[in-house]
């Protein structure tokens, strides 16, 4: 990057970090997301934990469009929450948590070089330490680093409330397991050797009792300051679609995360062969309408003419004519790809 590019970047305002929580099954990801979601202003928990909702809908790990009005069992309507923001008390600093299956947060990376998340929180049950899926996630994190993706890792050592647990021992073991994977935990005596990325912070937490969550959120904000996350404001918005579905009486409902620019009501949007105009813009939490949304903010958009694909990018264009042109181009490209002979 030239000095000039850097000067332009420095003129952009800071944006909140976008965080994806991942972990081995049963290490407490769902419990943690529920605890965090409870801290998101405007969020009312509907029919119990997201896990129960998912179980009553589709199976865990299914794409994020699980909640298309699931909660029939409880007789209520369960809102899909694909992302939410948590603010620190007494500060405007916020963290955006993605509640889509981990890898979906990175689905588009290869095609676009733009990924949805800035930080991975790896949840590890203190007594279990790193397990098979934890190792896969670490592999994934390392592969992102190798592709020069600007991503950080934070470790949440969970279930510290378990009776009889020896915290120091668990932490010591986990730190050494991470070291074996080439990851240095902050505060460990510097050992010789090559490490992946920067030393990672480790937060002892209890998702169940809420212990340590404030420190972790504070740590995530600090992490974003170190990463110096910024996004331009004065340019047409763009972002990533987290979920797209058709809701009765509402038509196409899209959840998205703004990555750049300010998305406004009335904007013309394009995503692949799909377009529309932002007719209603809402916060993903609390169901309130907003007139605009800035970078890292999760939003619900109504006004797409057809159903776009979750994981795809969207962007605002100047006019409906331009949108039409782009959509036709995208459709033509898709057509050629589909009509290609199978053997080439
Ligand atoms: P997931 O598969 O990673 O989403 O794990 P869950 O959040 O469903 O948790 C698996 C089990 O661990 C459940 O029985 C939780 O109640 C329990 N659990 C999760 N977090 C904690 C915690 O902080 N402390 C204790 N004691 N149990 C926890």
CSV table of C-alpha atoms and ligand atoms in Angstrom, one decimal:
chain,number,residue,atom,x,y,z
A,1,UNK,CA,0.0,0.0,0.0
A,2,UNK,CA,1.2,3.4,-0.8
A,3,UNK,CA,1.4,6.2,1.7
A,4,UNK,CA,-1.4,7.9,0.0
A,5,UNK,CA,-3.7,4.8,0.4
A,6,UNK,CA,-2.8,4.7,4.0
A,7,UNK,CA,-3.6,8.4,4.5
A,8,UNK,CA,-7.0,7.8,2.9
A,9,UNK,CA,-7.6,4.8,5.2
A,10,UNK,CA,-6.6,6.8,8.3
A,11,UNK,CA,-9.3,9.3,7.4
A,12,UNK,CA,-12.0,6.6,7.7
A,13,UNK,CA,-13.8,6.2,11.0
A,14,UNK,CA,-13.2,3.2,13.2
A,15,UNK,CA,-15.7,0.4,13.0
A,16,UNK,CA,-16.7,-2.3,15.5
A,17,UNK,CA,-15.1,-5.7,15.2
A,18,UNK,CA,-17.1,-8.5,13.6
A,19,UNK,CA,-16.7,-11.7,15.6
A,20,UNK,CA,-17.5,-15.3,14.9
A,21,UNK,CA,-17.6,-17.8,17.8
A,22,UNK,CA,-16.4,-21.3,17.0
A,23,UNK,CA,-15.6,-24.4,19.0
A,24,UNK,CA,-15.8,-28.2,19.4
A,25,UNK,CA,-19.2,-29.6,20.0
A,26,UNK,CA,-20.4,-29.3,23.6
A,27,UNK,CA,-17.6,-26.9,24.6
A,28,UNK,CA,-20.3,-24.2,25.1
A,29,UNK,CA,-20.7,-22.2,21.9
A,30,UNK,CA,-24.5,-22.1,22.1
A,31,UNK,CA,-24.5,-21.2,25.8
A,32,UNK,CA,-22.0,-18.4,25.1
A,33,UNK,CA,-24.0,-17.0,22.2
A,34,UNK,CA,-27.1,-17.1,24.3
A,35,UNK,CA,-25.4,-15.2,27.1
A,36,UNK,CA,-24.0,-12.6,24.7
A,37,UNK,CA,-27.3,-12.3,22.9
A,38,UNK,CA,-29.0,-11.5,26.2
A,39,UNK,CA,-26.6,-8.5,26.5
A,40,UNK,CA,-27.6,-7.1,23.1
A,41,UNK,CA,-29.9,-4.2,23.6
A,42,UNK,CA,-33.4,-4.7,22.2
A,43,UNK,CA,-33.1,-8.4,22.0
A,44,UNK,CA,-35.8,-10.4,23.6
A,45,UNK,CA,-35.2,-14.1,23.9
A,46,UNK,CA,-38.1,-15.8,22.4
A,47,UNK,CA,-38.5,-19.5,22.8
A,48,UNK,CA,-35.5,-20.5,24.9
A,49,UNK,CA,-32.0,-21.0,23.6
A,50,UNK,CA,-31.1,-20.9,20.0
A,51,UNK,CA,-30.0,-24.5,20.2
A,52,UNK,CA,-33.5,-25.6,21.1
A,53,UNK,CA,-34.9,-23.5,18.2
A,54,UNK,CA,-32.4,-25.0,15.9
A,55,UNK,CA,-33.3,-28.5,17.0
A,56,UNK,CA,-37.0,-27.9,16.5
A,57,UNK,CA,-36.1,-26.5,13.0
A,58,UNK,CA,-33.3,-27.9,11.1
A,59,UNK,CA,-30.3,-29.8,12.4
A,60,UNK,CA,-27.3,-28.0,13.8
A,61,UNK,CA,-24.8,-26.8,11.3
A,62,UNK,CA,-27.5,-26.3,8.7
A,63,UNK,CA,-27.3,-22.9,6.8
A,64,UNK,CA,-28.4,-20.0,8.8
A,65,UNK,CA,-31.9,-19.7,7.4
A,66,UNK,CA,-33.1,-22.1,10.1
A,67,UNK,CA,-35.6,-19.9,11.8
A,68,UNK,CA,-38.1,-19.3,9.1
A,69,UNK,CA,-40.7,-19.1,11.7
A,70,UNK,CA,-39.8,-22.3,13.5
A,71,UNK,CA,-41.1,-22.2,17.1
A,72,UNK,CA,-44.4,-24.0,16.4
A,73,UNK,CA,-43.8,-26.2,19.4
A,74,UNK,CA,-43.8,-23.4,21.8
A,75,UNK,CA,-46.6,-21.7,19.8
A,76,UNK,CA,-44.5,-18.6,19.3
A,77,UNK,CA,-42.7,-17.1,16.5
A,78,UNK,CA,-38.9,-17.4,16.8
A,79,UNK,CA,-37.0,-14.7,15.1
A,80,UNK,CA,-33.9,-15.6,13.2
A,81,UNK,CA,-31.0,-13.8,14.8
A,82,UNK,CA,-28.1,-13.9,12.4
A,83,UNK,CA,-26.0,-11.3,14.0
A,84,UNK,CA,-26.3,-8.8,16.9
A,85,UNK,CA,-24.3,-6.1,18.5
A,86,UNK,CA,-23.2,-5.9,22.1
A,87,UNK,CA,-22.0,-2.6,23.6
A,88,UNK,CA,-19.9,-2.2,26.7
A,89,UNK,CA,-21.7,-0.5,29.5
A,90,UNK,CA,-20.9,3.2,29.7
A,91,UNK,CA,-19.2,3.3,26.3
A,92,UNK,CA,-20.2,3.4,22.6
A,93,UNK,CA,-17.7,0.7,21.7
A,94,UNK,CA,-19.5,-2.3,20.4
A,95,UNK,CA,-18.8,-5.8,19.1
A,96,UNK,CA,-20.8,-7.4,16.4
A,97,UNK,CA,-21.3,-11.2,16.8
A,98,UNK,CA,-22.2,-13.3,13.9
A,99,UNK,CA,-24.6,-16.2,14.7
A,100,UNK,CA,-24.2,-18.1,11.5
A,101,UNK,CA,-22.3,-21.4,11.3
A,102,UNK,CA,-18.7,-20.5,11.6
A,103,UNK,CA,-17.5,-21.3,8.1
A,104,UNK,CA,-20.3,-19.3,6.6
A,105,UNK,CA,-18.6,-16.2,7.9
A,106,UNK,CA,-15.8,-16.9,5.5
A,107,UNK,CA,-17.8,-18.4,2.7
A,108,UNK,CA,-17.0,-15.6,0.2
A,109,UNK,CA,-13.4,-15.1,1.0
A,110,UNK,CA,-12.0,-16.8,-2.0
A,111,UNK,CA,-14.1,-15.1,-4.6
A,112,UNK,CA,-14.0,-11.7,-3.2
A,113,UNK,CA,-11.1,-11.3,-0.8
A,114,UNK,CA,-13.7,-9.9,1.6
A,115,UNK,CA,-14.6,-12.0,4.6
A,116,UNK,CA,-17.3,-11.2,7.1
A,117,UNK,CA,-15.4,-11.7,10.3
A,118,UNK,CA,-12.4,-9.9,11.8
A,119,UNK,CA,-12.0,-12.1,14.9
A,120,UNK,CA,-12.5,-15.8,15.7
A,121,UNK,CA,-13.3,-16.6,19.3
A,122,UNK,CA,-12.4,-20.2,19.9
A,123,UNK,CA,-14.4,-21.7,22.8
A,124,UNK,CA,-12.6,-24.5,24.6
A,125,UNK,CA,-14.0,-26.3,27.6
A,126,UNK,CA,-11.4,-25.9,30.3
A,127,UNK,CA,-11.3,-29.5,31.4
A,128,UNK,CA,-11.3,-30.9,27.9
A,129,UNK,CA,-8.7,-28.7,26.3
A,130,UNK,CA,-8.3,-28.7,22.6
A,131,UNK,CA,-10.4,-31.3,20.8
A,132,UNK,CA,-10.7,-32.5,17.2
A,133,UNK,CA,-12.8,-29.6,16.0
A,134,UNK,CA,-10.8,-27.1,18.0
A,135,UNK,CA,-7.7,-28.3,16.0
A,136,UNK,CA,-9.6,-27.9,12.7
A,137,UNK,CA,-10.6,-24.4,13.6
A,138,UNK,CA,-6.9,-23.6,14.4
A,139,UNK,CA,-5.9,-25.1,11.1
A,140,UNK,CA,-8.5,-22.9,9.4
A,141,UNK,CA,-7.3,-19.8,11.3
A,142,UNK,CA,-3.7,-20.5,10.2
A,143,UNK,CA,-4.7,-21.0,6.6
A,144,UNK,CA,-6.4,-17.6,6.7
A,145,UNK,CA,-3.2,-16.0,8.0
A,146,UNK,CA,-1.3,-17.7,5.3
A,147,UNK,CA,-3.6,-16.1,2.8
A,148,UNK,CA,-2.8,-12.7,4.4
A,149,UNK,CA,-6.4,-12.3,5.7
A,150,UNK,CA,-6.5,-9.7,8.5
A,151,UNK,CA,-7.9,-12.0,11.2
A,152,UNK,CA,-7.3,-12.4,14.9
A,153,UNK,CA,-7.9,-15.3,17.3
A,154,UNK,CA,-9.1,-15.0,20.8
A,155,UNK,CA,-9.4,-18.1,23.1
A,156,UNK,CA,-12.3,-18.4,25.5
A,157,UNK,CA,-11.6,-21.0,28.1
A,158,UNK,CA,-15.1,-22.0,29.1
A,159,UNK,CA,-16.8,-23.8,32.0
A,160,UNK,CA,-14.5,-22.5,34.7
A,161,UNK,CA,-17.4,-22.8,37.1
A,162,UNK,CA,-17.3,-26.6,37.0
A,163,UNK,CA,-16.9,-27.9,40.5
A,164,UNK,CA,-13.5,-29.2,41.5
A,165,UNK,CA,-11.8,-27.6,38.6
A,166,UNK,CA,-8.1,-26.7,38.9
A,167,UNK,CA,-8.1,-23.5,36.8
A,168,UNK,CA,-4.4,-23.0,36.8
A,169,UNK,CA,-3.7,-26.5,35.7
A,170,UNK,CA,-6.4,-26.3,32.9
A,171,UNK,CA,-5.0,-23.0,31.7
A,172,UNK,CA,-1.4,-24.2,31.7
A,173,UNK,CA,-2.4,-27.3,29.8
A,174,UNK,CA,-4.4,-25.3,27.2
A,175,UNK,CA,-1.6,-22.8,26.7
A,176,UNK,CA,0.8,-25.6,26.0
A,177,UNK,CA,-1.6,-27.4,23.7
A,178,UNK,CA,-1.9,-24.1,21.7
A,179,UNK,CA,1.9,-23.7,21.7
A,180,UNK,CA,2.2,-27.2,20.1
A,181,UNK,CA,-0.1,-25.8,17.4
A,182,UNK,CA,2.2,-22.9,16.9
A,183,UNK,CA,0.1,-20.4,18.7
A,184,UNK,CA,1.5,-18.3,21.6
A,185,UNK,CA,-0.8,-17.2,24.3
A,186,UNK,CA,-0.3,-13.6,25.5
A,187,UNK,CA,1.6,-13.4,28.7
A,188,UNK,CA,3.4,-16.7,28.2
A,189,UNK,CA,7.1,-16.5,28.5
A,190,UNK,CA,8.4,-16.0,25.0
A,191,UNK,CA,9.6,-19.3,23.7
A,192,UNK,CA,12.0,-19.7,20.8
A,193,UNK,CA,10.4,-20.6,17.5
A,194,UNK,CA,8.0,-19.4,14.8
A,195,UNK,CA,4.5,-18.6,15.8
A,196,UNK,CA,1.4,-18.0,13.7
A,197,UNK,CA,0.1,-14.5,14.0
A,198,UNK,CA,0.4,-12.4,17.2
A,199,UNK,CA,0.2,-13.8,20.7
A,200,UNK,CA,-3.5,-14.5,21.3
A,201,UNK,CA,-5.4,-13.4,24.4
A,202,UNK,CA,-7.0,-16.1,26.6
A,203,UNK,CA,-10.1,-15.3,28.7
A,204,UNK,CA,-11.3,-17.7,31.4
A,205,UNK,CA,-15.1,-17.6,31.2
A,206,UNK,CA,-18.2,-19.3,32.3
A,207,UNK,CA,-20.8,-19.0,29.6
A,208,UNK,CA,-23.3,-20.5,32.0
A,209,UNK,CA,-22.8,-18.1,34.8
A,210,UNK,CA,-21.7,-15.1,32.8
A,211,UNK,CA,-18.3,-14.9,34.5
A,212,UNK,CA,-15.5,-13.2,32.5
A,213,UNK,CA,-17.8,-12.1,29.7
A,214,UNK,CA,-17.2,-8.4,30.3
A,215,UNK,CA,-13.4,-8.9,30.2
A,216,UNK,CA,-13.8,-10.9,27.0
A,217,UNK,CA,-15.9,-8.2,25.3
A,218,UNK,CA,-13.5,-5.5,26.5
A,219,UNK,CA,-10.7,-7.6,25.1
A,220,UNK,CA,-12.4,-7.9,21.7
A,221,UNK,CA,-12.7,-4.2,21.6
A,222,UNK,CA,-9.1,-3.8,22.4
A,223,UNK,CA,-8.2,-6.3,19.7
A,224,UNK,CA,-10.1,-4.3,17.2
A,225,UNK,CA,-8.2,-1.2,18.2
A,226,UNK,CA,-5.0,-3.0,17.7
A,227,UNK,CA,-6.2,-4.2,14.3
A,228,UNK,CA,-7.2,-0.6,13.6
A,229,UNK,CA,-10.4,-1.6,11.9
A,230,UNK,CA,-11.8,1.2,9.7
A,231,UNK,CA,-14.3,1.6,6.9
A,232,UNK,CA,-15.2,4.5,4.6
A,233,UNK,CA,-18.5,6.3,5.2
A,234,UNK,CA,-18.9,8.5,2.2
A,235,UNK,CA,-19.3,5.9,-0.4
A,236,UNK,CA,-22.0,3.6,-1.6
A,237,UNK,CA,-22.4,0.8,0.9
A,238,UNK,CA,-21.5,-2.8,0.4
A,239,UNK,CA,-21.6,-5.8,2.6
A,240,UNK,CA,-22.3,-9.5,3.0
A,241,UNK,CA,-25.6,-11.3,3.0
A,242,UNK,CA,-25.9,-13.5,6.1
A,243,UNK,CA,-29.4,-14.9,5.4
A,244,UNK,CA,-32.1,-14.6,2.8
A,245,UNK,CA,-35.6,-15.9,3.1
A,246,UNK,CA,-39.2,-15.3,2.0
A,247,UNK,CA,-41.5,-14.4,4.9
A,248,UNK,CA,-45.2,-14.5,4.6
A,249,UNK,CA,-46.6,-11.0,4.1
A,250,UNK,CA,-43.2,-9.5,3.9
A,251,UNK,CA,-41.6,-11.0,0.8
A,252,UNK,CA,-37.9,-11.3,0.6
A,253,UNK,CA,-36.2,-10.6,3.9
A,254,UNK,CA,-32.4,-10.4,3.9
A,255,UNK,CA,-30.1,-10.1,6.9
A,256,UNK,CA,-26.8,-8.6,6.0
A,257,UNK,CA,-23.7,-7.0,7.6
A,258,UNK,CA,-22.5,-3.7,6.3
A,259,UNK,CA,-18.8,-3.7,5.6
A,260,UNK,CA,-18.3,-0.3,4.0
A,261,UNK,CA,-20.2,2.9,3.5
A,262,UNK,CA,-23.6,3.7,5.0
A,263,UNK,CA,-26.6,1.8,3.9
A,264,UNK,CA,-29.7,3.9,3.7
A,265,UNK,CA,-33.4,3.4,3.3
A,266,UNK,CA,-34.2,3.9,-0.4
A,267,UNK,CA,-30.8,2.7,-1.7
A,268,UNK,CA,-30.8,0.6,-4.8
A,269,UNK,CA,-29.0,-2.7,-4.0
A,270,UNK,CA,-27.5,-5.5,-6.2
A,271,UNK,CA,-26.3,-8.9,-5.3
A,272,UNK,CA,-25.4,-11.3,-8.1
A,273,UNK,CA,-28.5,-11.6,-10.4
A,274,UNK,CA,-30.7,-10.1,-7.7
A,275,UNK,CA,-31.6,-6.5,-7.1
A,276,UNK,CA,-34.0,-4.3,-5.3
A,277,UNK,CA,-34.5,-1.1,-3.4
A,278,UNK,CA,-34.2,-0.9,0.4
A,279,UNK,CA,-37.8,-0.4,1.3
A,280,UNK,CA,-37.5,-1.2,5.0
A,281,UNK,CA,-34.3,-1.2,6.9
A,282,UNK,CA,-34.3,-2.7,10.4
A,283,UNK,CA,-31.9,-3.5,13.1
A,284,UNK,CA,-31.6,-7.3,13.5
A,285,UNK,CA,-32.3,-6.9,17.2
A,286,UNK,CA,-35.4,-5.4,18.7
A,287,UNK,CA,-37.2,-5.2,15.3
A,288,UNK,CA,-36.8,-1.4,15.1
A,289,UNK,CA,-36.6,0.5,11.9
A,290,UNK,CA,-33.4,2.5,11.2
A,291,UNK,CA,-32.8,5.1,8.5
A,292,UNK,CA,-29.2,4.1,7.9
A,293,UNK,CA,-26.6,1.6,9.0
A,294,UNK,CA,-22.8,2.0,9.1
A,295,UNK,CA,-20.0,-0.5,8.8
A,296,UNK,CA,-20.1,-3.7,10.9
A,297,UNK,CA,-23.8,-3.1,11.7
A,298,UNK,CA,-26.1,-6.1,11.2
A,299,UNK,CA,-29.3,-5.1,9.4
A,300,UNK,CA,-32.5,-6.6,8.0
A,301,UNK,CA,-33.4,-5.4,4.6
A,302,UNK,CA,-36.7,-5.7,2.9
A,303,UNK,CA,-37.1,-4.8,-0.8
A,304,UNK,CA,-35.1,-7.3,-2.9
A,305,UNK,CA,-37.2,-8.3,-5.9
A,306,UNK,CA,-36.0,-11.9,-5.8
A,307,UNK,CA,-34.2,-14.2,-3.4
A,308,UNK,CA,-30.4,-13.6,-3.3
A,309,UNK,CA,-27.9,-16.1,-1.9
A,310,UNK,CA,-26.6,-16.0,1.6
A,311,UNK,CA,-22.9,-15.6,1.7
A,312,UNK,CA,-22.9,-13.4,-1.4
A,313,UNK,CA,-21.9,-9.8,-1.4
A,314,UNK,CA,-24.3,-6.9,-2.0
A,315,UNK,CA,-23.6,-3.3,-3.0
A,316,UNK,CA,-25.4,-0.1,-3.5
A,317,UNK,CA,-25.5,1.3,-7.0
A,318,UNK,CA,-26.5,4.8,-8.2
A,319,UNK,CA,-29.7,3.9,-10.1
A,320,UNK,CA,-32.2,1.2,-11.0
A,321,UNK,CA,-30.8,1.3,-14.6
A,322,UNK,CA,-27.3,0.4,-13.4
A,323,UNK,CA,-28.8,-2.3,-11.2
A,324,UNK,CA,-30.6,-3.8,-14.2
A,325,UNK,CA,-27.5,-3.8,-16.3
A,326,UNK,CA,-25.5,-5.5,-13.5
A,327,UNK,CA,-28.2,-8.1,-12.9
A,328,UNK,CA,-28.4,-8.9,-16.7
A,329,UNK,CA,-24.6,-9.3,-16.8
A,330,UNK,CA,-24.5,-11.6,-13.8
A,331,UNK,CA,-27.3,-13.7,-15.3
A,332,UNK,CA,-25.5,-14.0,-18.6
A,333,UNK,CA,-22.4,-15.1,-16.9
A,334,UNK,CA,-24.3,-17.6,-14.9
A,335,UNK,CA,-26.0,-18.9,-18.0
A,336,UNK,CA,-22.8,-19.4,-19.9
A,337,UNK,CA,-21.4,-21.3,-16.9
A,338,UNK,CA,-24.4,-23.5,-16.7
A,339,UNK,CA,-24.5,-24.3,-20.4
A,340,UNK,CA,-20.8,-25.2,-20.5
A,341,UNK,CA,-20.3,-28.8,-21.7
A,342,UNK,CA,-19.6,-31.0,-18.7
A,343,UNK,CA,-16.3,-32.2,-20.1
A,344,UNK,CA,-13.8,-29.5,-21.0
B,1,LIG,P1,-22.1,-26.3,22.0
B,1,LIG,O1,-22.3,-27.7,21.4
B,1,LIG,O2,-20.7,-25.9,21.9
B,1,LIG,O3,-23.0,-25.3,21.4
B,1,LIG,O4,-22.3,-26.5,23.6
B,1,LIG,P2,-23.6,-26.0,24.5
B,1,LIG,O5,-23.6,-24.5,24.7
B,1,LIG,O6,-24.8,-26.7,24.0
B,1,LIG,O7,-23.1,-26.6,25.9
B,1,LIG,C1,-22.9,-28.0,26.0
B,1,LIG,C2,-23.2,-28.4,27.5
B,1,LIG,O8,-22.2,-27.7,28.3
B,1,LIG,C3,-24.5,-28.0,27.9
B,1,LIG,O9,-25.0,-28.9,28.8
B,1,LIG,C4,-24.3,-26.7,28.7
B,1,LIG,O10,-25.2,-26.4,29.7
B,1,LIG,C5,-22.9,-26.9,29.2
B,1,LIG,N1,-22.2,-25.6,29.4
B,1,LIG,C6,-22.0,-24.7,28.5
B,1,LIG,N2,-21.3,-23.7,29.0
B,1,LIG,C7,-21.0,-24.0,30.3
B,1,LIG,C8,-20.4,-23.4,31.4
B,1,LIG,O11,-19.8,-22.3,31.3
B,1,LIG,N3,-20.3,-24.1,32.6
B,1,LIG,C9,-20.9,-25.3,32.7
B,1,LIG,N4,-20.8,-25.9,33.9
B,1,LIG,N5,-21.5,-25.9,31.8
B,1,LIG,C10,-21.6,-25.3,30.6
